[in-house]
């Protein structure tokens, strides 16, 4: 199917370029891990406090730096590249899906590294729990953030202050994702019910996908 | 015996484009028939690139009406015909971190084209030996050849060239001419714009654009 | 390349010997078997800091002499330093978790300062990756490499300046704090990591030299672009 073929190709090239440039793994990920140092150094070494806020700090950095990872491709788009995609017959919905998939993969790697670093530096309580459910929650969060950032990138494309604007769009709209993922992870740790929070996460992802595909064409038209 | 009427590829009637309160194009009438090579010259800022992007359906007109390859301007119909249009613009539309070969392979995969044609096309444009060089490290002339290879791969019906010949050596200029002949001999048409009228020798028709208005040269 | 292989072979033998000796050495009275991580942790942290000092010297040498070999050495040494420091931090965290009950102690300035140093040099590597032009890359890296090294003495002496959970230096001007039975394993591992550091830097500078030579060839290889075959354009 043409849509899936084009989406797969957009995602593939996006990951190849990232592999060669390394902006995510060489710059953003270390920067995010370094940011974990700020709170303890500013607050003072209060271990009990750090254990308590570890999860919250993780999700805060996950959104703030995850946004940068997911927005980087839109930020690097030139008008010539956008015209190229338009005239190559690439379905705007395929471009949306492809970028969301590549963003999801990069975000998942980022979240795994950030999780390990938070574990080491903040020693938050992590019960055994249901690891597959936790991984699924993280992947759903990554997908949602990638879809949201791709959408925000398209909405703000071509505008002078698009970097700040796209971030401003993503941050508040990511709250359902943060809520769903954080509460699911906390619930797994406490061995409490996670169904409603997981469904919030899933519903948000589905909504973002449907909206993203539906508005891709009109947003492309709005460029003209 | 009656001959079937040849449908023009582009028809503009009284087209006007305004952006941010500025009239970029005013009252443009244009007809491009199969086999035409239309040259448009004009000073910087006269609207040449805007005209080309309009023909490419990348811009919507604010006034007038028109069709490109049968699709009405400013409607969703244009989405369906864009694949049949090729544009070599000011800025290269290549992925700098990919090699020359990978850029064309990417185009072929996106368009569902025959990927086995990529290397022969590169060899035709003289880039067979540079196929595995990153585009980022390539000169502007080399990048231009890659864009020409792109057009050979896609075989557009309507070829649009924006200052395509500027900065090119004799070999690459020859490629542009050969590409133009290929498109027109297959029933397509070419619209080429340049600030230098000397680059437009060989066009079947020459127009001049000034302050957004088009006229015969 | 043969020389690089020899260094790696020597390092491999020494590492194997060091590992064997670390596993055979007596355990610490308080820390038990976890103390064996000491042999890796101290060596890697030691060579991490040494590598960054080498970078500083090479960076200053480049700024004065502008010879490419100093830039290659600086960059190779940072890569080795980041690798060793990263390993040292991870091993230290495992050791800390086992012995102190916490992987990371925020009250310990050596840990915090080492982590900051680690990220500064990650930034050095990111800076190098972002600059395409070799001379501009060398210049910017040299400035950062020279400045960043001020952290090394701060990290090294932080255990003396503050009373922390971290043990003080093992080797001091007034002697060693380690029991004599453990010293052979310590010194063999120190030798092994010395050889490994030299091997890594040699290998990396060799590769860097080849990469530079290749990019020179690419720039000069205008003959990769040949005249187009205009008669084929219609049918290709």
Short mmCIF file of N, CA, C and O in Angstrom, two decimals, chain B residues 117 120-121 123-126 129-130 133 142 145 152 171 174-175 178 182 185, chain C residues 132 217-219 221-230 232-236:
data_model
loop_
_atom_site.label_atom_id
_atom_site.label_comp_id
_atom_site.label_asym_id
_atom_site.label_seq_id
_atom_site.Cartn_x
_atom_site.Cartn_y
_atom_site.Cartn_z
N UNK B 117 17.19 1.41 -12.18
CA UNK B 117 17.54 2.48 -13.13
C UNK B 117 18.47 3.52 -12.51
O UNK B 117 19.03 4.36 -13.21
N UNK B 120 22.32 3.40 -13.80
CA UNK B 120 22.42 3.83 -15.21
C UNK B 120 22.15 5.32 -15.38
O UNK B 120 22.83 6.00 -16.16
N UNK B 121 21.19 5.86 -14.64
CA UNK B 121 20.90 7.29 -14.75
C UNK B 121 22.10 8.10 -14.25
O UNK B 121 22.50 9.10 -14.87
N UNK B 123 25.19 7.21 -14.24
CA UNK B 123 26.26 7.11 -15.23
C UNK B 123 25.99 8.00 -16.43
O UNK B 123 26.92 8.60 -16.98
N UNK B 124 24.74 8.11 -16.80
CA UNK B 124 24.40 8.98 -17.93
C UNK B 124 24.76 10.43 -17.64
O UNK B 124 25.25 11.16 -18.51
N UNK B 125 24.51 10.87 -16.40
CA UNK B 125 24.83 12.27 -16.08
C UNK B 125 26.29 12.45 -15.67
O UNK B 125 26.71 13.55 -15.33
N UNK B 126 27.08 11.37 -15.73
CA UNK B 126 28.50 11.48 -15.43
C UNK B 126 28.86 11.38 -13.96
O UNK B 126 29.96 11.76 -13.56
N UNK B 129 30.98 7.48 -10.99
CA UNK B 129 32.13 7.33 -10.09
C UNK B 129 31.97 8.05 -8.77
O UNK B 129 32.71 7.81 -7.82
N UNK B 130 31.01 8.97 -8.70
CA UNK B 130 30.82 9.75 -7.47
C UNK B 130 29.56 9.33 -6.73
O UNK B 130 29.10 10.04 -5.83
N UNK B 133 29.56 9.32 -2.92
CA UNK B 133 30.02 10.51 -2.21
C UNK B 133 28.81 11.18 -1.56
O UNK B 133 27.74 11.27 -2.15
N UNK B 142 27.84 19.54 -9.07
CA UNK B 142 27.54 18.11 -8.90
C UNK B 142 26.13 17.93 -8.39
O UNK B 142 25.40 17.04 -8.85
N UNK B 145 23.69 18.24 -11.11
CA UNK B 145 23.64 17.01 -11.92
C UNK B 145 22.76 15.96 -11.24
O UNK B 145 22.05 15.19 -11.90
N UNK B 152 15.49 12.69 -14.73
CA UNK B 152 15.57 11.57 -15.67
C UNK B 152 14.90 10.33 -15.09
O UNK B 152 14.25 9.56 -15.79
N UNK B 171 29.31 21.01 -19.86
CA UNK B 171 28.77 19.63 -19.84
C UNK B 171 27.39 19.61 -19.21
O UNK B 171 26.45 19.01 -19.74
N UNK B 174 24.73 21.19 -21.24
CA UNK B 174 24.31 20.26 -22.28
C UNK B 174 23.30 19.25 -21.77
O UNK B 174 22.37 18.84 -22.48
N UNK B 175 23.47 18.88 -20.51
CA UNK B 175 22.52 17.93 -19.90
C UNK B 175 21.13 18.56 -19.79
O UNK B 175 20.12 17.89 -20.03
N UNK B 178 19.57 18.45 -23.14
CA UNK B 178 19.16 17.09 -23.50
C UNK B 178 17.91 16.68 -22.73
O UNK B 178 17.00 16.03 -23.28
N UNK B 182 14.22 15.70 -24.20
CA UNK B 182 13.56 14.43 -23.85
C UNK B 182 12.12 14.67 -23.40
O UNK B 182 11.20 13.96 -23.80
N UNK B 185 9.94 15.89 -26.41
CA UNK B 185 9.71 14.87 -27.44
C UNK B 185 8.72 13.81 -26.96
O UNK B 185 8.15 13.07 -27.76
N UNK C 132 32.57 20.70 10.43
CA UNK C 132 33.04 19.95 9.26
C UNK C 132 34.47 20.30 8.87
O UNK C 132 35.26 19.43 8.54
N UNK C 217 41.63 12.94 -0.65
CA UNK C 217 41.47 12.30 -1.96
C UNK C 217 40.11 12.66 -2.55
O UNK C 217 39.98 12.98 -3.72
N UNK C 218 39.09 12.65 -1.72
CA UNK C 218 37.75 12.96 -2.20
C UNK C 218 37.66 14.38 -2.72
O UNK C 218 37.07 14.65 -3.75
N UNK C 219 38.29 15.31 -1.97
CA UNK C 219 38.24 16.70 -2.41
C UNK C 219 38.95 16.84 -3.75
O UNK C 219 38.51 17.56 -4.63
N UNK C 221 39.36 14.50 -5.98
CA UNK C 221 38.92 13.56 -7.01
C UNK C 221 37.84 14.14 -7.89
O UNK C 221 36.74 13.62 -7.96
N UNK C 222 38.13 15.23 -8.56
CA UNK C 222 37.18 15.77 -9.52
C UNK C 222 36.98 14.81 -10.67
O UNK C 222 36.00 14.89 -11.39
N UNK C 223 37.96 13.89 -10.84
CA UNK C 223 37.81 12.93 -11.93
C UNK C 223 36.76 11.88 -11.65
O UNK C 223 36.51 11.02 -12.48
N UNK C 224 36.14 11.92 -10.43
CA UNK C 224 35.00 11.04 -10.18
C UNK C 224 33.81 11.53 -11.00
O UNK C 224 32.89 10.78 -11.28
N UNK C 225 33.82 12.82 -11.36
CA UNK C 225 32.75 13.38 -12.18
C UNK C 225 33.25 13.44 -13.61
O UNK C 225 34.23 14.11 -13.92
N UNK C 226 32.58 12.72 -14.50
CA UNK C 226 33.02 12.64 -15.89
C UNK C 226 31.99 13.32 -16.79
O UNK C 226 30.87 13.61 -16.34
N UNK C 227 32.34 13.59 -18.04
CA UNK C 227 31.36 14.22 -18.93
C UNK C 227 30.12 13.34 -19.05
O UNK C 227 30.21 12.10 -19.08
N UNK C 228 28.96 13.98 -19.13
CA UNK C 228 27.72 13.19 -19.24
C UNK C 228 27.61 12.53 -20.61
O UNK C 228 28.24 12.97 -21.57
N UNK C 229 26.82 11.48 -20.68
CA UNK C 229 26.58 10.79 -21.95
C UNK C 229 25.27 11.33 -22.53
O UNK C 229 24.19 10.79 -22.31
N UNK C 230 25.40 12.42 -23.26
CA UNK C 230 24.21 13.14 -23.72
C UNK C 230 23.37 12.29 -24.67
O UNK C 230 22.14 12.43 -24.72
N UNK C 232 22.65 9.31 -24.39
CA UNK C 232 21.85 8.32 -23.65
C UNK C 232 20.67 8.95 -22.92
O UNK C 232 19.81 8.24 -22.40
N UNK C 233 20.66 10.28 -22.84
CA UNK C 233 19.65 10.96 -22.01
C UNK C 233 18.24 10.59 -22.43
O UNK C 233 17.35 10.40 -21.61
N UNK C 234 18.04 10.46 -23.74
CA UNK C 234 16.67 10.22 -24.20
C UNK C 234 16.14 8.86 -23.78
O UNK C 234 14.94 8.68 -23.57
N UNK C 235 17.05 7.87 -23.67
CA UNK C 235 16.58 6.50 -23.48
C UNK C 235 16.83 5.90 -22.10
O UNK C 235 16.37 4.80 -21.82
N UNK C 236 17.57 6.58 -21.27
CA UNK C 236 17.93 5.97 -19.98
C UNK C 236 16.71 5.77 -19.06
O UNK C 236 15.75 6.54 -19.14
#
